[in-house]
Coordinates of C-alpha atoms and ligand atoms in Angstrom, one line a residue:
X18 CA -0.5 7.8 14.0
X19 CA 1.2 9.5 16.8
X20 CA 1.2 13.2 16.8
X21 CA 4.5 14.6 15.5
X22 CA 5.9 11.1 14.7
X23 CA 6.4 9.4 11.1
X24 CA 4.4 6.3 10.6
X25 CA 6.2 3.2 12.1
X26 CA 4.1 0.7 10.1
X27 CA 5.5 2.4 7.0
X28 CA 9.0 1.4 8.2
X29 CA 7.8 -2.1 8.7
X30 CA 6.7 -2.5 5.3
X31 CA 9.7 -1.0 3.8
X32 CA 11.8 -3.6 5.5
X33 CA 9.8 -6.5 4.4
X34 CA 10.0 -5.2 0.7
X35 CA 13.7 -4.7 1.2
X36 CA 14.2 -8.1 2.6
X37 CA 12.2 -9.8 -0.3
X38 CA 15.0 -8.5 -2.7
X39 CA 17.5 -10.4 -0.8
X40 CA 15.7 -13.2 1.1
X41 CA 16.4 -15.9 -1.6
X42 CA 12.9 -16.6 -1.9
X43 CA 10.8 -16.6 -5.1
X44 CA 10.9 -13.0 -6.4
X45 CA 7.5 -11.4 -7.0
X46 CA 8.5 -7.9 -6.9
X47 CA 11.7 -6.2 -8.0
X48 CA 12.8 -2.9 -6.3
X49 CA 16.4 -2.0 -6.6
X50 CA 16.0 0.9 -4.3
X51 CA 14.1 -1.0 -1.6
X52 CA 17.3 -1.8 0.5
X53 CA 18.8 1.7 0.0
X54 CA 15.7 3.3 1.3
X55 CA 15.3 0.9 4.2
X56 CA 18.5 2.3 5.7
X57 CA 19.9 -0.6 7.2
X58 CA 22.2 -3.2 6.2
X59 CA 21.2 -6.7 4.7
X60 CA 22.4 -8.5 7.8
X61 CA 20.3 -6.2 9.9
X62 CA 17.4 -6.8 7.6
X63 CA 17.8 -10.6 7.7
X64 CA 17.9 -10.3 11.6
X65 CA 14.8 -8.2 12.0
X66 CA 12.9 -10.4 9.4
X67 CA 13.9 -13.9 10.6
X68 CA 16.3 -14.3 13.8
X69 CA 14.4 -12.3 16.2
X70 CA 11.1 -13.7 15.2
X71 CA 11.9 -17.5 14.8
X72 CA 8.5 -18.7 16.1
X73 CA 6.7 -17.0 13.3
X74 CA 9.1 -17.3 10.4
X75 CA 6.5 -18.9 8.1
X76 CA 3.9 -16.1 8.8
X77 CA 6.5 -13.5 8.1
X78 CA 7.3 -15.0 5.0
X79 CA 3.9 -15.2 3.8
X80 CA 3.3 -11.7 4.8
X81 CA 6.3 -10.5 2.9
X82 CA 5.2 -12.3 0.0
X83 CA 1.9 -10.8 0.1
X84 CA 3.3 -7.2 0.6
X85 CA 5.7 -8.0 -2.5
X86 CA 2.6 -9.1 -4.4
X87 CA 0.5 -6.1 -3.6
X88 CA 3.1 -3.8 -4.7
X89 CA 3.5 -5.8 -8.1
X90 CA -0.3 -5.9 -8.5
X91 CA -0.1 -1.9 -8.0
X92 CA 2.6 -1.4 -10.5
X93 CA 1.2 -3.8 -13.2
X94 CA -2.1 -1.6 -12.8
X95 CA -0.1 1.6 -13.2
X96 CA 1.5 0.1 -16.4
X97 CA -1.9 -0.9 -17.7
X98 CA -3.2 2.5 -17.1
X99 CA -0.3 4.2 -18.7
X100 CA -0.5 1.9 -21.8
X101 CA -4.2 3.2 -22.0
X102 CA -3.1 6.8 -21.9
X103 CA -3.4 7.9 -18.3
X104 CA -0.4 10.2 -17.3
X105 CA -1.1 11.1 -13.7
X106 CA -0.2 8.5 -10.7
X107 CA -1.1 9.3 -7.2
X108 CA 0.5 7.2 -4.4
X109 CA -1.7 7.7 -1.4
X110 CA 0.0 7.0 2.0
X111 CA 3.2 6.5 0.1
X112 CA 5.3 5.6 3.2
X113 CA 8.8 4.6 1.7
X114 CA 7.4 3.4 -1.7
X115 CA 9.9 4.0 -4.1
X116 CA 8.0 3.8 -7.4
X117 CA 8.3 7.6 -8.1
X118 CA 12.2 7.2 -8.0
X119 CA 12.2 4.2 -10.6
X120 CA 9.1 5.4 -12.5
X121 CA 9.9 4.1 -16.0
X122 CA 7.3 6.3 -17.8
X123 CA 9.2 9.5 -18.5
X124 CA 5.9 11.4 -19.2
X125 CA 3.9 10.3 -16.3
X126 CA 3.7 12.6 -13.2
X127 CA 3.7 11.0 -9.8
X128 CA 2.2 12.6 -6.7
X129 CA 3.2 11.3 -3.5
X130 CA 0.6 12.0 -0.9
X131 CA 1.3 11.2 2.9
X132 CA 0.9 12.6 6.3
X133 CA 3.1 15.4 6.6
X134 CA 5.3 13.9 9.4
X135 CA 5.8 10.8 7.3
X136 CA 6.6 12.6 4.4
X137 CA 9.1 15.0 5.9
X138 CA 10.8 11.8 7.4
X139 CA 10.9 10.2 4.0
X140 CA 12.5 13.2 2.5
X141 CA 15.3 12.8 5.0
X142 CA 15.6 9.3 4.0
X143 CA 15.8 9.8 0.5
X144 CA 18.6 12.4 1.0
X145 CA 20.4 10.1 3.4
X146 CA 20.4 7.2 0.8
X147 CA 21.5 9.5 -2.0
X148 CA 18.3 8.8 -4.1
X149 CA 17.5 11.8 -6.4
X150 CA 13.9 13.2 -6.6
X151 CA 13.0 13.1 -10.4
X152 CA 11.3 16.2 -11.8
X153 CA 8.2 14.0 -12.3
X154 CA 7.8 13.4 -8.6
X155 CA 5.5 16.1 -6.7
X156 CA 5.0 15.7 -3.1
X157 CA 1.6 16.6 -1.5
X158 CA 1.4 16.3 2.2
X159 CA -2.1 15.7 3.5
X160 CA -3.7 14.4 6.7
X161 CA -6.4 12.3 5.4
X162 CA -8.2 12.5 8.8
X163 CA -8.3 16.4 9.0
X164 CA -7.3 17.9 5.6
X165 CA -8.9 17.2 2.2
X166 CA -7.4 15.2 -0.6
X167 CA -9.1 17.5 -3.0
X168 CA -7.1 20.5 -1.6
X169 CA -3.8 18.8 -1.3
X170 CA -3.7 17.6 -4.8
X171 CA -5.0 20.8 -6.2
X172 CA -2.2 22.6 -4.5
X173 CA 0.3 20.2 -6.0
X174 CA -1.0 21.0 -9.4
X175 CA -3.0 17.7 -9.9
X176 CA -5.6 17.8 -12.9
X177 CA -8.9 16.6 -11.9
X178 CA -10.1 16.7 -15.7
X179 CA -7.6 13.9 -16.8
X180 CA -7.5 10.2 -16.1
X181 CA -5.4 9.0 -13.3
X182 CA -4.5 5.9 -11.4
X183 CA -4.4 5.8 -7.6
X184 CA -2.4 3.4 -5.4
X185 CA -3.4 3.1 -1.6
X186 CA -1.6 0.3 -0.1
X187 CA -1.6 -0.5 3.5
X188 CA -3.5 2.4 4.7
X189 CA -7.3 2.2 4.7
X190 CA -7.3 -0.2 7.8
X191 CA -5.5 2.8 9.6
X192 CA -8.2 5.3 8.6
X193 CA -11.8 6.0 10.0
X194 CA -14.7 5.0 7.8
X195 CA -16.0 8.2 7.0
X196 CA -12.3 9.1 5.6
X197 CA -12.5 6.2 3.5
X198 CA -15.7 6.9 2.1
X199 CA -14.7 10.5 1.2
X200 CA -11.7 9.6 -0.4
X201 CA -13.5 6.8 -2.5
X202 CA -15.9 9.4 -3.7
X203 CA -13.3 11.9 -4.6
X204 CA -11.3 9.2 -6.6
X205 CA -14.4 8.1 -8.5
X206 CA -15.0 11.6 -9.5
X207 CA -11.6 11.8 -11.3
X208 CA -11.8 12.1 -15.1
X209 CA -12.5 8.7 -16.5
X210 CA -10.8 6.1 -16.9
X211 CA -9.7 6.1 -13.2
X212 CA -8.3 3.4 -11.4
X213 CA -7.8 2.7 -7.8
X214 CA -5.7 -0.2 -6.3
X215 CA -6.0 -0.7 -2.4
X216 CA -5.9 -3.5 0.2
X217 CA -8.3 -4.1 3.0
X218 CA -8.8 -6.6 6.0
X219 CA -11.8 -8.4 7.2
X220 CA -13.3 -7.9 10.6
X221 CA -11.8 -9.9 13.5
X222 CA -14.9 -11.9 13.7
X223 CA -14.1 -13.5 10.4
X224 CA -11.0 -15.3 11.6
X225 CA -10.8 -18.3 14.0
X226 CA -8.1 -20.5 15.7
X227 CA -4.7 -19.8 15.0
X228 CA -5.5 -17.4 12.4
X229 CA -7.4 -15.3 14.9
X230 CA -4.3 -15.5 17.3
X231 CA -1.9 -14.4 14.7
X232 CA -4.5 -11.6 13.6
X233 CA -4.9 -10.6 17.3
X234 CA -1.0 -10.3 17.8
X235 CA -0.6 -8.1 14.8
X236 CA -3.5 -5.8 15.7
X237 CA -2.0 -5.4 19.2
X238 CA 1.5 -4.7 17.7
X239 CA 0.0 -1.9 15.5
X240 CA -1.9 -0.5 18.4
X241 CA 1.1 -0.6 20.6
X242 CA 3.0 1.8 18.2
X243 CA 0.1 4.3 17.9
X244 CA -1.3 3.0 14.7
X245 CA -4.3 1.0 15.4
X246 CA -6.5 -0.6 12.8
X247 CA -9.8 1.3 12.5
X248 CA -11.6 -0.1 9.5
X249 CA -12.5 -3.6 8.2
X250 CA -14.5 -4.8 5.2
X251 CA -15.7 -8.1 3.6
X252 CA -15.3 -8.5 -0.1
X253 CA -19.3 -8.2 -0.5
X254 CA -19.4 -5.0 1.6
X255 CA -16.4 -3.2 -0.1
X256 CA -17.8 -4.0 -3.6
X257 CA -21.2 -2.3 -2.5
X258 CA -19.2 0.6 -1.1
X259 CA -17.4 1.0 -4.4
X260 CA -20.4 0.6 -6.6
X261 CA -22.2 3.2 -4.7
X262 CA -19.1 5.5 -4.9
X263 CA -19.5 4.9 -8.9
X264 CA -16.8 2.3 -9.9
X265 CA -18.2 0.0 -12.4
X266 CA -15.4 -2.5 -12.4
X267 CA -13.9 -4.5 -9.6
X268 CA -11.0 -6.9 -9.7
X269 CA -10.5 -8.3 -6.3
X270 CA -7.9 -11.0 -5.1
X271 CA -7.3 -12.7 -1.7
X272 CA -3.7 -12.8 -0.6
X273 CA -3.2 -16.5 -1.3
X274 CA -4.5 -16.3 -4.7
X275 CA -2.6 -12.9 -5.6
X276 CA 0.7 -14.6 -4.4
X277 CA 0.0 -18.1 -6.1
X278 CA -0.8 -16.3 -9.2
X279 CA 2.5 -14.7 -9.5
X280 CA 4.5 -17.8 -8.4
X281 CA 2.5 -20.1 -10.8
X282 CA 1.5 -22.4 -8.0
X283 CA -1.7 -23.5 -6.4
X284 CA -3.1 -21.1 -3.8
X285 CA -2.2 -22.0 -0.2
X286 CA -5.1 -23.7 1.6
X287 CA -6.4 -22.8 4.9
X288 CA -6.7 -19.0 5.3
X289 CA -10.0 -18.1 6.5
X290 CA -9.9 -14.3 6.2
X291 CA -6.6 -13.4 4.4
X292 CA -6.2 -9.8 3.4
X293 CA -7.6 -8.7 -0.1
X294 CA -6.0 -6.4 -2.7
X295 CA -8.3 -5.0 -5.5
X296 CA -8.5 -2.7 -8.4
X297 CA -11.4 -0.7 -8.9
X298 CA -12.1 1.2 -12.2
X299 CA -14.6 3.8 -13.4
X300 CA -14.6 3.5 -17.1
X301 CA -17.2 6.3 -17.9
Ligands
LIG405 C1 1.6 0.8 6.6 S1 2.0 2.2 6.0 C2 2.1 1.9 4.4 C3 3.0 2.7 3.4 C4 3.1 2.4 2.0 N1 1.8 2.5 1.3 C5 3.6 0.8 2.0 O1 2.8 0.2 1.4 O2 4.7 0.8 2.4 C6 0.7 3.4 6.3 C7 0.9 4.9 5.5 O3 -0.5 5.5 5.9 C8 0.0 6.8 6.1 N2 -1.2 7.4 6.8 C9 -1.8 6.8 8.0 N3 -2.6 7.6 8.5 C10 -2.7 8.6 7.8 C11 -3.4 9.9 7.7 N4 -4.4 10.2 8.6 N5 -3.1 10.7 6.8 C12 -2.3 10.5 5.7 N6 -1.5 9.3 5.6 C13 -1.7 8.6 6.7 C14 1.3 6.7 6.9 O4 1.8 7.9 6.8 C15 2.0 5.7 6.0 O5 2.7 6.2 5.2

């Protein structure tokens, strides 16, 4: 992230979630606040997601469906955890995520953790959009690279001795490996059962041909706005890392299977190294 600036990739994913609500594509994820928090009109959203990028409309649609599917997967996991008795939700690197403002579980506390610059910007956006802050929401500003999650959450009143569900979407690729490993160990050390949902991307060497070109273009784009991808994993590698950290159950899905599962269709063939989302759990 650029010093003193909120995350620009957070705005890009918020635009994609917002356009998913109005695009007329199969709806995987419903978020009635997504367009409001995006802060631009439906026409402007359509312009950004389609007209400007006519060449890669199909790629953008696939990306949008994946972003919708990962959000759905996370919120389904939260609902499962709550049904099983968990009362603390932690959204790590929340960006413009709106779960906390739609939280359907009245006795569940939601901790939004984000870089202080992004969090300050989000609060201004919430205010501008007239979105109220529910009493169940607690903000915890933390720079993962220079501050500890433990201290940030403790200061916010988070209880380490009670189960929790952590959601960490679209973040770990922007962090250093040491920070990711520290965070995984912290989450695994939570009172059980603890669940963690996050997504990750494969190393560039796993892609080929057109997929490699698209990946390179995306990597260049995020680097050019000061948020370069720093960390990559394969499914085997992340599974080993998670087991070493103490997690004992892993449900890992690649993007085509995740999206197809929600749409009730066959997975799209041909992706060599699509992004993955997983739910890791430590049960005891
Ligand atoms: C691509 S956005 C994803 C936002 C949101 N989770 C979503 O899915 O829309 C990346 C998020 O990671 C956060 N982030 C990146 N580096 C960070 C750091 N060092 N400390 C805290 N948050 C960070 C950004 O502030 C931003 O909210």
